[in-house]
């Protein structure tokens, strides 16, 4: 394998083997193995940070404008000053994709409040830390999952009251996803104290009711406003689908005509069983498949001239 020399921080993409991943860390492009942040980084100490995950299709970022909108909202909600304006941030994102020569996969972007001696309260002037990585993902695996559909389990939602902020503090989400995997499921749908589904541990939850209406929980601090959720809602409304942003319970989901989930990496993914109970005939629903197609046909990718 050809590895770029440590000093080759600006080597052209053509000289970098796609297997030697390049990370972006506070202004520098570095081989992943050399990418480091301080142990005093508040992201490490307190999960005091925010993040975004953006899909890459054919080498282009998907819905980058909406991801950056949300990043700005998360930063504002936590009083984190973004280390870079939107336009240069987007340029770095694109440059990192180019250097990694990834066609299909994802870009991970994390901003922590910065580095300071460990203390809960933070200094007024702190330079936020920015880290980005890009990872390739086999397209076929996602397609096979979408064709077969996935199983989900339900669990109590144990998260805090500001789930609308895309914070790196993900412990309840991590434990829920792990429980799902150990139960042989792909995702855990989280259930609030009133018995209503909030969302998945890393995705938004949807059902199609008996009348064929698309139902997903309304936006509030109880859920993350998914970028895919938002784009799909807009596309569905435009295409004349009946849509209701409202709560639904687990029994309602079990009796639904169809169920699915959305996320930046999974797009529109059919759910075929919840807590071991088949949804309808236990196969991906036809309306879900049509929606997945609608999303793929209108993939919100940046144009050459820029985003939105
Ligand atoms: N909810 C949670 C808790 C998530 O982590 C994610 C993934 N970011 C989503 C919903 C889906 O959001 P998006 O479509 O922006 O990926």
CSV table of C-alpha atoms and ligand atoms in Angstrom, one decimal:
chain,number,residue,atom,x,y,z
A,1,UNK,CA,0.0,0.0,0.0
A,2,UNK,CA,1.3,3.4,-0.9
A,3,UNK,CA,1.1,5.7,2.2
A,4,UNK,CA,1.5,9.4,1.9
A,5,UNK,CA,4.6,10.8,3.8
A,6,UNK,CA,3.6,12.4,7.1
A,7,UNK,CA,4.4,15.8,5.5
A,8,UNK,CA,2.3,15.2,2.5
A,9,UNK,CA,-0.7,17.0,3.9
A,10,UNK,CA,-1.7,18.5,0.6
A,11,UNK,CA,-0.9,15.6,-1.6
A,12,UNK,CA,-3.2,15.5,-4.6
A,13,UNK,CA,-6.0,12.9,-4.3
A,14,UNK,CA,-4.7,10.9,-7.2
A,15,UNK,CA,-1.5,10.1,-5.2
A,16,UNK,CA,-3.4,8.9,-2.2
A,17,UNK,CA,-4.5,5.3,-2.1
A,18,UNK,CA,-8.2,5.2,-1.3
A,19,UNK,CA,-7.5,2.8,1.6
A,20,UNK,CA,-5.3,5.4,3.4
A,21,UNK,CA,-8.0,7.5,5.0
A,22,UNK,CA,-7.5,11.2,5.5
A,23,UNK,CA,-9.1,13.1,8.4
A,24,UNK,CA,-9.5,16.8,8.9
A,25,UNK,CA,-8.4,18.0,12.3
A,26,UNK,CA,-8.5,21.7,13.2
A,27,UNK,CA,-7.2,23.1,10.0
A,28,UNK,CA,-5.0,20.1,8.9
A,29,UNK,CA,-5.6,17.1,6.6
A,30,UNK,CA,-3.9,14.2,8.2
A,31,UNK,CA,-3.7,10.4,7.7
A,32,UNK,CA,-6.2,8.9,10.1
A,33,UNK,CA,-3.5,7.2,12.2
A,34,UNK,CA,-1.9,10.6,12.9
A,35,UNK,CA,-5.2,12.4,13.6
A,36,UNK,CA,-5.4,13.4,17.3
A,37,UNK,CA,-7.2,15.7,19.7
A,38,UNK,CA,-6.2,16.6,23.3
A,39,UNK,CA,-7.5,14.5,26.2
A,40,UNK,CA,-8.6,17.9,27.6
A,41,UNK,CA,-11.0,18.3,24.6
A,42,UNK,CA,-14.4,18.8,26.1
A,43,UNK,CA,-15.9,16.5,23.5
A,44,UNK,CA,-13.9,13.7,25.2
A,45,UNK,CA,-14.4,14.9,28.8
A,46,UNK,CA,-18.1,15.8,28.7
A,47,UNK,CA,-19.5,14.9,25.3
A,48,UNK,CA,-19.7,18.7,25.0
A,49,UNK,CA,-20.0,18.8,21.3
A,50,UNK,CA,-22.3,18.5,18.3
A,51,UNK,CA,-22.1,16.5,15.0
A,52,UNK,CA,-23.5,15.8,11.6
A,53,UNK,CA,-23.5,12.7,9.4
A,54,UNK,CA,-24.0,13.4,5.7
A,55,UNK,CA,-24.4,10.7,3.1
A,56,UNK,CA,-22.1,10.6,0.0
A,57,UNK,CA,-23.5,9.3,-3.3
A,58,UNK,CA,-21.5,9.4,-6.5
A,59,UNK,CA,-18.9,11.5,-4.7
A,60,UNK,CA,-21.4,14.2,-3.8
A,61,UNK,CA,-22.8,15.2,-0.4
A,62,UNK,CA,-26.5,14.6,0.1
A,63,UNK,CA,-28.6,17.4,1.6
A,64,UNK,CA,-25.5,19.3,2.8
A,65,UNK,CA,-27.5,22.6,3.1
A,66,UNK,CA,-30.0,21.1,5.6
A,67,UNK,CA,-27.2,19.4,7.5
A,68,UNK,CA,-25.4,22.7,7.9
A,69,UNK,CA,-28.7,24.5,8.9
A,70,UNK,CA,-29.1,21.9,11.7
A,71,UNK,CA,-25.4,22.2,12.7
A,72,UNK,CA,-25.9,25.9,13.1
A,73,UNK,CA,-29.1,25.4,15.2
A,74,UNK,CA,-27.3,22.9,17.4
A,75,UNK,CA,-24.3,25.2,17.9
A,76,UNK,CA,-26.6,28.2,18.7
A,77,UNK,CA,-28.6,26.1,21.2
A,78,UNK,CA,-25.5,25.2,23.1
A,79,UNK,CA,-23.6,28.5,22.8
A,80,UNK,CA,-20.9,26.9,20.7
A,81,UNK,CA,-19.3,29.3,18.3
A,82,UNK,CA,-18.6,27.5,15.0
A,83,UNK,CA,-14.9,27.6,14.2
A,84,UNK,CA,-15.6,28.3,10.5
A,85,UNK,CA,-18.3,30.1,8.4
A,86,UNK,CA,-20.6,28.0,6.3
A,87,UNK,CA,-19.0,28.4,3.0
A,88,UNK,CA,-15.4,27.5,4.0
A,89,UNK,CA,-16.9,24.6,6.1
A,90,UNK,CA,-18.5,23.3,2.9
A,91,UNK,CA,-15.3,23.6,1.0
A,92,UNK,CA,-13.4,21.6,3.6
A,93,UNK,CA,-16.2,18.9,3.5
A,94,UNK,CA,-15.9,18.7,-0.3
A,95,UNK,CA,-12.1,18.7,-0.2
A,96,UNK,CA,-12.0,15.8,2.4
A,97,UNK,CA,-14.3,13.8,0.2
A,98,UNK,CA,-12.0,14.4,-2.8
A,99,UNK,CA,-8.9,13.5,-0.9
A,100,UNK,CA,-10.5,10.2,0.3
A,101,UNK,CA,-11.7,9.5,-3.2
A,102,UNK,CA,-14.9,8.0,-1.7
A,103,UNK,CA,-17.9,7.7,-4.0
A,104,UNK,CA,-20.4,6.0,-1.6
A,105,UNK,CA,-20.4,6.4,2.1
A,106,UNK,CA,-20.6,9.1,4.7
A,107,UNK,CA,-19.0,12.2,6.0
A,108,UNK,CA,-18.8,12.6,9.8
A,109,UNK,CA,-18.3,16.1,11.2
A,110,UNK,CA,-17.9,16.9,14.9
A,111,UNK,CA,-17.4,20.1,16.6
A,112,UNK,CA,-16.6,20.2,20.3
A,113,UNK,CA,-16.7,23.3,22.5
A,114,UNK,CA,-12.9,23.1,22.6
A,115,UNK,CA,-10.0,22.2,24.8
A,116,UNK,CA,-9.6,23.5,28.4
A,117,UNK,CA,-8.6,22.1,31.8
A,118,UNK,CA,-11.4,19.8,33.0
A,119,UNK,CA,-14.1,21.8,34.8
A,120,UNK,CA,-17.9,21.6,34.1
A,121,UNK,CA,-18.2,25.4,33.5
A,122,UNK,CA,-16.4,26.6,30.4
A,123,UNK,CA,-14.3,29.6,29.7
A,124,UNK,CA,-16.0,32.4,27.8
A,125,UNK,CA,-13.4,32.4,25.1
A,126,UNK,CA,-12.8,28.9,23.8
A,127,UNK,CA,-11.8,27.9,20.3
A,128,UNK,CA,-14.2,25.2,19.1
A,129,UNK,CA,-12.5,22.1,17.7
A,130,UNK,CA,-13.5,20.7,14.3
A,131,UNK,CA,-12.9,17.1,13.2
A,132,UNK,CA,-14.1,15.4,10.0
A,133,UNK,CA,-13.8,11.9,8.6
A,134,UNK,CA,-15.1,10.2,5.5
A,135,UNK,CA,-15.9,6.5,5.2
A,136,UNK,CA,-16.7,4.4,2.3
A,137,UNK,CA,-19.8,2.1,2.5
A,138,UNK,CA,-20.8,-0.6,0.1
A,139,UNK,CA,-23.9,0.4,-1.8
A,140,UNK,CA,-25.0,-3.2,-2.2
A,141,UNK,CA,-25.3,-3.7,1.6
A,142,UNK,CA,-27.8,-0.8,1.9
A,143,UNK,CA,-29.7,-2.0,-1.1
A,144,UNK,CA,-30.0,-5.6,0.3
A,145,UNK,CA,-31.2,-4.2,3.6
A,146,UNK,CA,-33.8,-2.1,1.9
A,147,UNK,CA,-35.0,-5.0,-0.2
A,148,UNK,CA,-35.4,-7.3,2.8
A,149,UNK,CA,-36.6,-4.7,5.3
A,150,UNK,CA,-35.5,-4.6,8.9
A,151,UNK,CA,-36.7,-5.5,12.4
A,152,UNK,CA,-37.0,-3.1,15.3
A,153,UNK,CA,-37.6,-3.5,19.0
A,154,UNK,CA,-39.2,-0.9,21.3
A,155,UNK,CA,-37.5,0.5,24.5
A,156,UNK,CA,-38.2,3.2,27.0
A,157,UNK,CA,-36.8,6.5,25.8
A,158,UNK,CA,-34.3,7.5,28.5
A,159,UNK,CA,-32.9,10.6,26.9
A,160,UNK,CA,-32.8,14.2,28.0
A,161,UNK,CA,-35.3,17.0,27.2
A,162,UNK,CA,-33.4,18.5,24.2
A,163,UNK,CA,-33.2,15.7,21.7
A,164,UNK,CA,-33.6,18.3,18.9
A,165,UNK,CA,-29.9,19.2,19.5
A,166,UNK,CA,-27.6,16.9,17.6
A,167,UNK,CA,-25.2,16.4,20.5
A,168,UNK,CA,-22.4,13.9,20.7
A,169,UNK,CA,-23.8,12.9,24.1
A,170,UNK,CA,-25.3,9.6,22.8
A,171,UNK,CA,-25.1,7.2,25.7
A,172,UNK,CA,-28.9,6.3,25.8
A,173,UNK,CA,-28.9,6.0,22.0
A,174,UNK,CA,-25.8,3.8,22.1
A,175,UNK,CA,-27.3,1.5,24.7
A,176,UNK,CA,-30.6,1.3,22.8
A,177,UNK,CA,-28.9,0.4,19.5
A,178,UNK,CA,-26.8,-2.2,21.3
A,179,UNK,CA,-29.9,-3.8,22.8
A,180,UNK,CA,-31.4,-3.9,19.3
A,181,UNK,CA,-28.4,-5.6,17.9
A,182,UNK,CA,-28.3,-8.1,20.7
A,183,UNK,CA,-32.0,-8.8,20.0
A,184,UNK,CA,-31.2,-9.4,16.3
A,185,UNK,CA,-32.9,-6.2,15.3
A,186,UNK,CA,-31.5,-3.3,13.2
A,187,UNK,CA,-33.0,-0.4,15.3
A,188,UNK,CA,-34.7,0.4,18.6
A,189,UNK,CA,-37.8,2.6,18.5
A,190,UNK,CA,-37.9,4.7,21.7
A,191,UNK,CA,-41.2,5.1,23.6
A,192,UNK,CA,-42.1,8.1,25.8
A,193,UNK,CA,-43.9,7.9,29.1
A,194,UNK,CA,-47.3,8.2,27.3
A,195,UNK,CA,-46.6,5.2,25.2
A,196,UNK,CA,-45.9,7.1,22.1
A,197,UNK,CA,-42.9,6.4,19.8
A,198,UNK,CA,-40.5,9.3,19.7
A,199,UNK,CA,-37.9,8.1,17.2
A,200,UNK,CA,-35.3,5.5,16.6
A,201,UNK,CA,-31.9,5.5,18.3
A,202,UNK,CA,-30.4,6.9,15.1
A,203,UNK,CA,-33.3,7.4,12.8
A,204,UNK,CA,-36.8,8.8,12.6
A,205,UNK,CA,-39.8,6.5,12.9
A,206,UNK,CA,-42.8,6.4,10.5
A,207,UNK,CA,-45.9,4.4,9.9
A,208,UNK,CA,-48.5,4.3,7.2
A,209,UNK,CA,-52.0,4.1,8.7
A,210,UNK,CA,-55.0,2.1,7.4
A,211,UNK,CA,-56.1,5.1,5.3
A,212,UNK,CA,-52.7,5.3,3.7
A,213,UNK,CA,-51.6,8.4,5.5
A,214,UNK,CA,-47.9,8.8,6.3
A,215,UNK,CA,-47.5,9.4,10.0
A,216,UNK,CA,-44.4,10.6,11.8
A,217,UNK,CA,-44.0,12.4,15.1
A,218,UNK,CA,-44.2,16.2,15.0
A,219,UNK,CA,-41.0,18.1,15.5
A,220,UNK,CA,-40.4,19.1,19.1
A,221,UNK,CA,-37.5,18.9,21.6
A,222,UNK,CA,-38.5,15.2,22.0
A,223,UNK,CA,-37.0,14.2,18.7
A,224,UNK,CA,-34.1,15.1,16.4
A,225,UNK,CA,-35.5,16.9,13.3
A,226,UNK,CA,-34.1,14.5,10.8
A,227,UNK,CA,-32.8,15.9,7.6
A,228,UNK,CA,-34.1,12.9,5.7
A,229,UNK,CA,-37.4,13.2,7.5
A,230,UNK,CA,-37.7,16.9,6.5
A,231,UNK,CA,-36.8,16.3,2.8
A,232,UNK,CA,-39.1,13.2,2.5
A,233,UNK,CA,-42.0,15.1,4.1
A,234,UNK,CA,-41.5,17.9,1.5
A,235,UNK,CA,-41.3,15.5,-1.4
A,236,UNK,CA,-44.3,13.5,-0.2
A,237,UNK,CA,-46.5,16.6,0.2
A,238,UNK,CA,-45.4,17.9,-3.2
A,239,UNK,CA,-46.4,14.5,-4.7
A,240,UNK,CA,-49.8,14.7,-3.1
A,241,UNK,CA,-49.4,12.1,-0.4
A,242,UNK,CA,-51.5,12.4,2.8
A,243,UNK,CA,-49.2,13.2,5.6
A,244,UNK,CA,-49.8,13.7,9.4
A,245,UNK,CA,-47.1,14.9,11.7
A,246,UNK,CA,-48.4,13.4,15.0
A,247,UNK,CA,-47.6,11.0,17.7
A,248,UNK,CA,-48.4,7.3,17.3
A,249,UNK,CA,-48.3,4.5,19.9
A,250,UNK,CA,-46.7,1.1,19.8
A,251,UNK,CA,-50.1,-0.7,19.4
A,252,UNK,CA,-50.8,1.6,16.5
A,253,UNK,CA,-47.5,0.8,14.9
A,254,UNK,CA,-48.1,-2.9,15.3
A,255,UNK,CA,-51.5,-2.6,13.6
A,256,UNK,CA,-50.1,-0.3,10.9
A,257,UNK,CA,-50.3,-1.0,7.2
A,258,UNK,CA,-46.6,-0.3,6.8
A,259,UNK,CA,-43.7,1.0,8.8
A,260,UNK,CA,-40.4,2.5,7.9
A,261,UNK,CA,-37.5,4.6,9.2
A,262,UNK,CA,-35.4,7.3,7.7
A,263,UNK,CA,-31.9,8.6,8.3
A,264,UNK,CA,-29.1,10.2,6.3
A,265,UNK,CA,-27.3,6.9,5.9
A,266,UNK,CA,-30.3,4.5,5.5
A,267,UNK,CA,-32.5,6.8,3.4
A,268,UNK,CA,-36.0,5.2,3.5
A,269,UNK,CA,-35.8,1.7,5.1
A,270,UNK,CA,-38.8,-0.6,5.4
A,271,UNK,CA,-39.6,-2.0,8.9
A,272,UNK,CA,-41.1,-5.5,8.6
A,273,UNK,CA,-41.4,-6.4,12.3
A,274,UNK,CA,-41.7,-4.6,15.6
A,275,UNK,CA,-40.9,-6.5,18.8
A,276,UNK,CA,-41.1,-9.8,16.9
A,277,UNK,CA,-44.6,-9.0,15.5
A,278,UNK,CA,-44.9,-8.8,11.7
A,279,UNK,CA,-46.2,-5.6,10.2
A,280,UNK,CA,-48.9,-6.6,7.8
A,281,UNK,CA,-47.5,-9.6,5.8
A,282,UNK,CA,-44.0,-9.0,7.1
A,283,UNK,CA,-42.7,-7.8,3.8
A,284,UNK,CA,-41.6,-4.3,2.8
A,285,UNK,CA,-44.7,-2.2,2.1
A,286,UNK,CA,-45.5,-1.0,-1.4
A,287,UNK,CA,-46.1,2.6,-0.3
A,288,UNK,CA,-42.7,2.6,1.5
A,289,UNK,CA,-41.0,1.3,-1.6
A,290,UNK,CA,-42.6,4.0,-3.7
A,291,UNK,CA,-41.5,6.6,-1.1
A,292,UNK,CA,-37.9,5.2,-1.2
A,293,UNK,CA,-38.0,5.5,-4.9
A,294,UNK,CA,-39.3,9.1,-4.7
A,295,UNK,CA,-36.5,10.0,-2.4
A,296,UNK,CA,-33.8,8.3,-4.6
A,297,UNK,CA,-35.2,10.0,-7.7
A,298,UNK,CA,-35.0,13.4,-6.0
A,299,UNK,CA,-31.8,12.9,-4.1
A,300,UNK,CA,-31.0,16.3,-2.7
A,301,UNK,CA,-27.5,16.6,-3.9
A,302,UNK,CA,-25.5,19.8,-4.3
A,303,UNK,CA,-25.2,21.3,-7.7
A,304,UNK,CA,-21.8,22.1,-9.1
A,305,UNK,CA,-22.4,25.8,-8.4
A,306,UNK,CA,-23.0,25.2,-4.7
A,307,UNK,CA,-25.6,24.2,-2.2
A,308,UNK,CA,-29.1,25.7,-2.4
B,1,LIG,N1,-32.9,10.7,15.1
B,1,LIG,C1,-31.7,10.4,15.7
B,1,LIG,C2,-31.7,10.3,17.2
B,1,LIG,C3,-30.6,10.4,14.9
B,1,LIG,O1,-29.4,10.1,15.5
B,1,LIG,C4,-30.7,10.5,13.5
B,1,LIG,C5,-29.5,10.3,12.7
B,1,LIG,N2,-28.8,11.5,12.6
B,1,LIG,C6,-32.0,10.7,13.0
B,1,LIG,C7,-33.1,10.8,13.8
B,1,LIG,C8,-32.1,10.9,11.5
B,1,LIG,O2,-31.7,12.1,11.1
B,1,LIG,P1,-31.1,12.4,9.7
B,1,LIG,O3,-32.1,12.0,8.7
B,1,LIG,O4,-30.7,13.8,9.7
B,1,LIG,O5,-29.9,11.4,9.6
